[in-house]
Coordinates of C-alpha atoms in Angstrom, one line a residue:
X185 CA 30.5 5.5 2.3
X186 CA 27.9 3.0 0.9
X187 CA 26.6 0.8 3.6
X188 CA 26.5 -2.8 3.4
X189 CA 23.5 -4.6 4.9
X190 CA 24.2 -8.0 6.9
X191 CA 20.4 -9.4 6.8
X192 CA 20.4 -11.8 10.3
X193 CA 17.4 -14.0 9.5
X194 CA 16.0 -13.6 5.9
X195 CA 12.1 -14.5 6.3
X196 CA 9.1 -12.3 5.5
X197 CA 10.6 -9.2 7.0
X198 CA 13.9 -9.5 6.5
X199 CA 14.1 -11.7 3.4
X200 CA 11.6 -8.7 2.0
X201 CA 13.8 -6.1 2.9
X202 CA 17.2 -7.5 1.9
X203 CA 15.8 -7.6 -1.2
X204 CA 14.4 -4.4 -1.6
X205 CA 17.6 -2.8 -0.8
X206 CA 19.8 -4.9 -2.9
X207 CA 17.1 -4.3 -5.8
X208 CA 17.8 -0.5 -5.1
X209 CA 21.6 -1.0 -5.5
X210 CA 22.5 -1.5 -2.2
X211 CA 25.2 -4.7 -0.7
X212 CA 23.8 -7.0 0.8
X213 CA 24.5 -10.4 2.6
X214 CA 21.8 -12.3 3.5
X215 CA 22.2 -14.7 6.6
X216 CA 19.6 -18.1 6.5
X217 CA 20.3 -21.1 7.5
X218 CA 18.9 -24.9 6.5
X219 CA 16.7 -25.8 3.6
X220 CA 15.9 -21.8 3.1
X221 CA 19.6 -21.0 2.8
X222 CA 20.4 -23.9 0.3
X223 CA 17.2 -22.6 -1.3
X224 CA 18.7 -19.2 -1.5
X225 CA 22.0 -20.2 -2.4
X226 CA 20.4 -22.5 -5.5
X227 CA 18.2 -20.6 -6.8
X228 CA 18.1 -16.9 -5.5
X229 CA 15.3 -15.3 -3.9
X230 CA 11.7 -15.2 -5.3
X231 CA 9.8 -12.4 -3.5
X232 CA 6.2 -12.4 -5.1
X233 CA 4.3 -9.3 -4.5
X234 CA 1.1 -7.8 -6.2
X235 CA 3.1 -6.7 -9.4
X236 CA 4.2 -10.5 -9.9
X237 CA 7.5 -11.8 -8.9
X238 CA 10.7 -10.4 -8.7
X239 CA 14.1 -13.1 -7.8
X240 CA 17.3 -11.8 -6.7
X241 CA 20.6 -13.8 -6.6
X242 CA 21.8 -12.1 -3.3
X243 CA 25.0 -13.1 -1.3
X244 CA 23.7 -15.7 1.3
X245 CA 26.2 -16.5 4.8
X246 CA 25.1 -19.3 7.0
X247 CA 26.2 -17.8 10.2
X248 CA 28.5 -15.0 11.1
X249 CA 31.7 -17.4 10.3
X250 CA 30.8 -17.4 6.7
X251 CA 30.8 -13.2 6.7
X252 CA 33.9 -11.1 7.0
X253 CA 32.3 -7.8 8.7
X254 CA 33.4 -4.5 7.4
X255 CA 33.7 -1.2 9.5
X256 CA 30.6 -0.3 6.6
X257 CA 28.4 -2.7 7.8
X258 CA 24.5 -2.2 9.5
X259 CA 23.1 -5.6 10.9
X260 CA 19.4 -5.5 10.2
X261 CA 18.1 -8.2 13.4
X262 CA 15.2 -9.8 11.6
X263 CA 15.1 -13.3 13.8
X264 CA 12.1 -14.8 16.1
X265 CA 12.8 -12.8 19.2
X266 CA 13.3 -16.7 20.7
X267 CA 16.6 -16.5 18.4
X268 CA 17.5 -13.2 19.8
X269 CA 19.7 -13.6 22.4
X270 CA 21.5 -16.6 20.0
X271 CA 21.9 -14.4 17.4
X272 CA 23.2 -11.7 19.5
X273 CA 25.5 -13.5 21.1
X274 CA 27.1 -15.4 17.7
X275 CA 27.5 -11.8 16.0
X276 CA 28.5 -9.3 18.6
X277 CA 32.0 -11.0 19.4
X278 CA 32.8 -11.1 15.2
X279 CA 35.9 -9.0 14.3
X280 CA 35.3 -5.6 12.5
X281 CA 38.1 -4.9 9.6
X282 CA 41.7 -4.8 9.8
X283 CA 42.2 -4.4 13.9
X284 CA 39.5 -7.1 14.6
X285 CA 37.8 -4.7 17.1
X286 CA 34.4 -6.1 18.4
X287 CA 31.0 -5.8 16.1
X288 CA 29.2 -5.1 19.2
X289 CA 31.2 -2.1 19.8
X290 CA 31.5 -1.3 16.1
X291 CA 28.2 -1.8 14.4
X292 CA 24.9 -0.6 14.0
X293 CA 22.2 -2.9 14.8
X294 CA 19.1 -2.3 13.8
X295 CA 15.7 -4.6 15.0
X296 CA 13.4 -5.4 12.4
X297 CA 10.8 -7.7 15.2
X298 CA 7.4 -7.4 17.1
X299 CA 7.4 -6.3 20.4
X300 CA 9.3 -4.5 22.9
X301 CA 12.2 -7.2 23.9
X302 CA 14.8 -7.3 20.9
X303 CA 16.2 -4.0 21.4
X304 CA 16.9 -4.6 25.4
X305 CA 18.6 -7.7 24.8
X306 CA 20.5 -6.4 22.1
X307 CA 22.1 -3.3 23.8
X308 CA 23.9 -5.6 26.3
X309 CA 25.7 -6.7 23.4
X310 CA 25.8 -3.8 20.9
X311 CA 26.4 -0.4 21.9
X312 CA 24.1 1.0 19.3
X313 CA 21.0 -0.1 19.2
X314 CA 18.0 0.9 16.9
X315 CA 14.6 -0.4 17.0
X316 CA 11.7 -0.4 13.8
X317 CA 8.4 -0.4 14.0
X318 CA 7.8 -2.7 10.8
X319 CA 4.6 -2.6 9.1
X320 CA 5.4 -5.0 6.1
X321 CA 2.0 -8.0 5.1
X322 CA 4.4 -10.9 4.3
X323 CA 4.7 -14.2 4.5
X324 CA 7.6 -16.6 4.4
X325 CA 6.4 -20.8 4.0
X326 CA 8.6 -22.3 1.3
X327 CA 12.3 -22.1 1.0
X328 CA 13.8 -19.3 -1.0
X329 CA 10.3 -17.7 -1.0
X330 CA 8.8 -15.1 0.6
X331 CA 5.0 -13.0 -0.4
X332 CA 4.0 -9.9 0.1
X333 CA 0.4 -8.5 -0.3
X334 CA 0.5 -4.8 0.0
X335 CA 0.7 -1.6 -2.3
X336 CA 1.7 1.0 -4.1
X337 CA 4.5 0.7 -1.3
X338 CA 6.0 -2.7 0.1
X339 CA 5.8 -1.5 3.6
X340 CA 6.7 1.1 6.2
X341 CA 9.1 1.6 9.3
X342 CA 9.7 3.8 12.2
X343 CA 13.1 3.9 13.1
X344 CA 14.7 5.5 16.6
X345 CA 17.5 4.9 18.4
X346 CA 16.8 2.8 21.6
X347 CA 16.1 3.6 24.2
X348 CA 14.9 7.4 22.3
X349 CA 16.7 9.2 20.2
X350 CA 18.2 9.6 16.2
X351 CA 20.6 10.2 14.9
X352 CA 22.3 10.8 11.1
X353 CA 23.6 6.9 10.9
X354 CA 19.6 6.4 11.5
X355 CA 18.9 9.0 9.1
X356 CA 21.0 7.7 6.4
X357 CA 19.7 4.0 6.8
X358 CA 15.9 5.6 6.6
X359 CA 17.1 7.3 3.8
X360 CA 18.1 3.9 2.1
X361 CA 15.4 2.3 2.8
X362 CA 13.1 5.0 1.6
X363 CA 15.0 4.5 -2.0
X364 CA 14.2 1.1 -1.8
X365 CA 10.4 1.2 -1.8
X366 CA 9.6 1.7 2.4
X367 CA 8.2 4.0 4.1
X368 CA 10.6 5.0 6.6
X369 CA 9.9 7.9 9.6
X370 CA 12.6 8.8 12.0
X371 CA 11.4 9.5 15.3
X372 CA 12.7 9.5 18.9
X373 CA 10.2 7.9 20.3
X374 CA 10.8 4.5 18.7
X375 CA 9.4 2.7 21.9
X376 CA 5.9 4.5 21.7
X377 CA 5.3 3.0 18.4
X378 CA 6.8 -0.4 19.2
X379 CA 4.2 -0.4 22.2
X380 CA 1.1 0.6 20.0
X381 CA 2.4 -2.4 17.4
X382 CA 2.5 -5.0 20.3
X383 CA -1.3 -4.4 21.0
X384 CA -2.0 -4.6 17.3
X385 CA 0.0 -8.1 17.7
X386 CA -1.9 -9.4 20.8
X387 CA -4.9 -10.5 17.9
X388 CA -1.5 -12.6 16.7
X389 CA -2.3 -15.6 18.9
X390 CA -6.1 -15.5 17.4
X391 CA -5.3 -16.1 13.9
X392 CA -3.1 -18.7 14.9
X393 CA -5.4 -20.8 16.8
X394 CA -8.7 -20.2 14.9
X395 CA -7.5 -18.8 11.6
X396 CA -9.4 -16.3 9.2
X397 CA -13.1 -17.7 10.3
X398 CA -16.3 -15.1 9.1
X399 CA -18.4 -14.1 12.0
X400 CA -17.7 -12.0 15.1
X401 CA -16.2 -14.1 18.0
X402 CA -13.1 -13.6 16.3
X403 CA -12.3 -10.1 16.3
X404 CA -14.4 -9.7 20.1
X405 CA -11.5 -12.1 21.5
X406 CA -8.8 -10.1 20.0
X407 CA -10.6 -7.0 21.4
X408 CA -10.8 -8.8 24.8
X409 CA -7.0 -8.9 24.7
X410 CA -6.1 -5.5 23.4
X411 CA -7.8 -4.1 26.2
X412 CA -5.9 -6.1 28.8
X413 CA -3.1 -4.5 27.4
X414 CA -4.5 -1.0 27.3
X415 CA -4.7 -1.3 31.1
X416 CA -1.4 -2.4 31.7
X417 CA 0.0 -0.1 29.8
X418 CA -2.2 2.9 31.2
X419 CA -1.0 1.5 35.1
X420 CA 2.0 0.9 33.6
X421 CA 2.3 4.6 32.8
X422 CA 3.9 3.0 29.0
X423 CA 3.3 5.6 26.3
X424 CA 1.8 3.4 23.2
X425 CA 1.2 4.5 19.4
X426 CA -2.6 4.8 19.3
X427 CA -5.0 2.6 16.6
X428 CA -5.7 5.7 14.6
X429 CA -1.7 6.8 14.1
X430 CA -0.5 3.4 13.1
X431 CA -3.6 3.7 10.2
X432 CA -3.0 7.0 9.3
X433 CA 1.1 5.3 8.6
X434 CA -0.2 3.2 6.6
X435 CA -3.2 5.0 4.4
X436 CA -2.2 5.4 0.8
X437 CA 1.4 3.2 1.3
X438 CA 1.0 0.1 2.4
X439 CA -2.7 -0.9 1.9
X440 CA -3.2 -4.9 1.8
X441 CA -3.8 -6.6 -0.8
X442 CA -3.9 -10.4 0.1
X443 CA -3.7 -13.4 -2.4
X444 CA -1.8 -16.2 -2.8
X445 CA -0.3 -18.5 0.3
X446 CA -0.6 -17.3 3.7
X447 CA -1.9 -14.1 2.6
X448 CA -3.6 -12.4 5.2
X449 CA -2.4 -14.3 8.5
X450 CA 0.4 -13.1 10.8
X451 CA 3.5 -14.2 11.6
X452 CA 1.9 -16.7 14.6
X453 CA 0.1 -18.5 12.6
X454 CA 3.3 -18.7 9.7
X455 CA 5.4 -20.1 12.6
X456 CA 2.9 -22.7 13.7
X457 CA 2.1 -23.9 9.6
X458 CA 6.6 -24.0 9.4
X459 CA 6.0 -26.3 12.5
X460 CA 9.4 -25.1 13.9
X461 CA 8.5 -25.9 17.3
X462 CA 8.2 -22.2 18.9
X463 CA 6.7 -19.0 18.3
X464 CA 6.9 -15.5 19.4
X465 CA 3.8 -15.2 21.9
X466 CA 5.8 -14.8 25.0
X467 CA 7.0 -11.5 23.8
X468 CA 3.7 -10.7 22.1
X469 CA 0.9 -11.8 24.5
X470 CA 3.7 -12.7 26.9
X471 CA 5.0 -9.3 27.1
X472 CA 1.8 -8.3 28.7
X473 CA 1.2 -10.8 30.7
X474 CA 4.4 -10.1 32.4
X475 CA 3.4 -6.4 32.6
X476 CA 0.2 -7.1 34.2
X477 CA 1.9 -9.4 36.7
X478 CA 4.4 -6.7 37.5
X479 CA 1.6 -3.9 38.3
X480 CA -1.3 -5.7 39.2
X481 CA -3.7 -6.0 36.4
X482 CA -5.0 -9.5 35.8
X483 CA -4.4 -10.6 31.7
X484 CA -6.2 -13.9 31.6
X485 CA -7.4 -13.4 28.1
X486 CA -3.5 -13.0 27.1
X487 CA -2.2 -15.8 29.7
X488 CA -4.8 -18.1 28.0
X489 CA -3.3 -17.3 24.6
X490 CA 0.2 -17.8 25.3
X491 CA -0.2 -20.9 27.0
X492 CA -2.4 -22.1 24.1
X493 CA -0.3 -21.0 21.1
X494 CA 3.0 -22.2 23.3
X495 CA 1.2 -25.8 23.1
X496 CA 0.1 -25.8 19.7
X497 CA 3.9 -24.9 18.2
X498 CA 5.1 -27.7 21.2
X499 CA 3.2 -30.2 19.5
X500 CA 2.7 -28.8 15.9
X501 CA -0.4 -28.3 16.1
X502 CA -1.9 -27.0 12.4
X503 CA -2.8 -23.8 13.0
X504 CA -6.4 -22.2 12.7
X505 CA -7.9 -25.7 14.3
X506 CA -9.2 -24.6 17.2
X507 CA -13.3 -23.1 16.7
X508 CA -13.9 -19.8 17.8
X509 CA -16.6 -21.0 20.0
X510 CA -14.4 -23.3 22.1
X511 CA -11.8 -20.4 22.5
X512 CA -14.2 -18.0 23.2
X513 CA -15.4 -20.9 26.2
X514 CA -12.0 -21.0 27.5
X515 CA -10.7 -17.7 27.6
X516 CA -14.9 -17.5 29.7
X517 CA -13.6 -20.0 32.3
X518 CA -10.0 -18.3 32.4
X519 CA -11.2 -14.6 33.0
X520 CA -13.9 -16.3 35.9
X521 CA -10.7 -17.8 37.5
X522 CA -8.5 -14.8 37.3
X523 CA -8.2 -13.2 40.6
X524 CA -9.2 -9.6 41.1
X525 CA -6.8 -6.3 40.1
X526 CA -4.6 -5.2 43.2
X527 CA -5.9 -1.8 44.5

């Protein structure tokens, strides 16, 4: 039976996505909300990509109310992992077909989001749960808009059931996607690679303060941060996708190459420029902040960031204002006031 994809939150990832799909024949319903739903509604969706720009008139639902779920339906979870627990809780209670049984117990949900939370919060509402490793360069900044700045493919995903596991509904959505110009590998270990992204992430909170500035402070504070995380996830005893496997996913497939707005900066610093008021970083630089707590490894680096990048989207901040030099002097005074790792 063709599947029908319900896109829940149709930004960079999943606005990008949805349209790839629906470009490759697939149904799709995309779910957005505000001046970016109107947007989609009026005019369609623009994605602009190295090979120009492609728009897509694409079924667009404000909320779950507006869409009348089908026993053929995947949710793809592409929200802020802020609007998780929202979203989950507005779509897992929607009747399924005829008999109105539950989407939570019906439906596949699949998370398209950084870090390591989405899928745990989602299996106390959905009974199957699938988590993706997304590497997709995009950014989403104006209404009915979204940019991508990678090639010859438009991204690639590794997809297990969570906690481990696949299975052929898995398969069959990887084999979708695949159609639809991804890269999609089905593992069982979904979690290792959703770990090894995370670190990648933690260099998130950098670009958002400091932006894209030359010299080497920079990437020696993202480094600082990364390994924080490497020894919470070693005491941890947390498997993690290492630097080299997440490269060798992408070589030859999804190789960036940025231009145009927002090109090149993550999905921190694209919350902090929408000025929505939140971003991700506690279940980025959060998440191993929390870890580190929990076992004993100090993560002042990563504390420093989250409370930084929590204040900047607070007050809406523009993002990239903060020198290197003055971060690099705080996260200094942070790690001298960090107490010492438990034995």
């Amino acid at each position: 039976m063709d599947k029908r994809y319900v896109v829940v939150g149709a930004g960079a990832v999943g606005g990008t996505v949805g349209a790839r799909l629906h470009r490759a024949g697939h149904r799709v319903v995309l779910v957005a909300r505000g001046e970016h739903g109107a947007a989609l509604r009026e005019r369609g969706l623009t994605v602009h990509g190295p090979a120009g720009a492609d728009t897509a008139r694409i079924p667009v639902a404000a909320g779950p109310h507006e869409v009348d779920l089908r026993e053929d339906d995947v949710l793809l979870l592409a929200v802020k992992t802020q609007d998780t627990a929202a979203a989950l809780a507005d779509w897992a209670e929607r009747p399924v077909g005829p008999d109105g049984g539950r989407a939570g117990s019906r439906l596949p949900l699949v998370c398209l989001q950084n870090g390591v939370e989405n899928e745990r919060l989602a299996l106390r509402h959905f009974r199957r749960v699938y988590g993706a490793m997304v590497v997709l360069p995009a950014a989403f900044l104006t209404p009915g808009e979204v940019r991508i700045w990678c090639g010859p493919r438009t991204g690639a995903l590794v997809l297990g059931r969570y906690p481990d596991g696949a299975d052929d509904t898995l398969r069959e959505i990887a084999a979708d996607l695949t159609g639809a110009d991804f890269r999609a590998e089905v593992v069982e270990d979904v979690l290792r690679w959703k770990y090894g992204k995370l670190v990648n992430n933690l260099a998130n909170a950098v670009d958002a303060l400091c932006g894209q500035r030359p010299g080497a402070e920079s990437g020696e504070l993202a480094v600082r941060a990364r390994s924080e995380a490497v020894a919470v996830l070693e005491r941890s005893a947390i498997a993690w996708a290492a630097p080299a496997e997440l490269a060798e996913l992408r070589r030859g497939v999804v190789d960036e190459l940025p231009s145009g707005a927002g090109a090149g900066h993550g999905s921190t610093w694209q919350s902090l420029k929408r000025g929505g008021g939140s971003a991700e970083v506690d279940y980025l630089n959060g998440e191993i902040v929390l870890l580190g707590r929990g076992c004993g490894v100090p993560t002042p680096v990563n504390e420093l960031f989250q409370e930084l990048v929590n204040r900047w989207a607070r007050e809406r901040r523009e993002p990239g204002s903060l020198a290197p030099a003055e971060l690099a002097e705080l996260v200094g005074r942070a790690a001298a006031e960090q107490p010492a790792a438990a034995g």
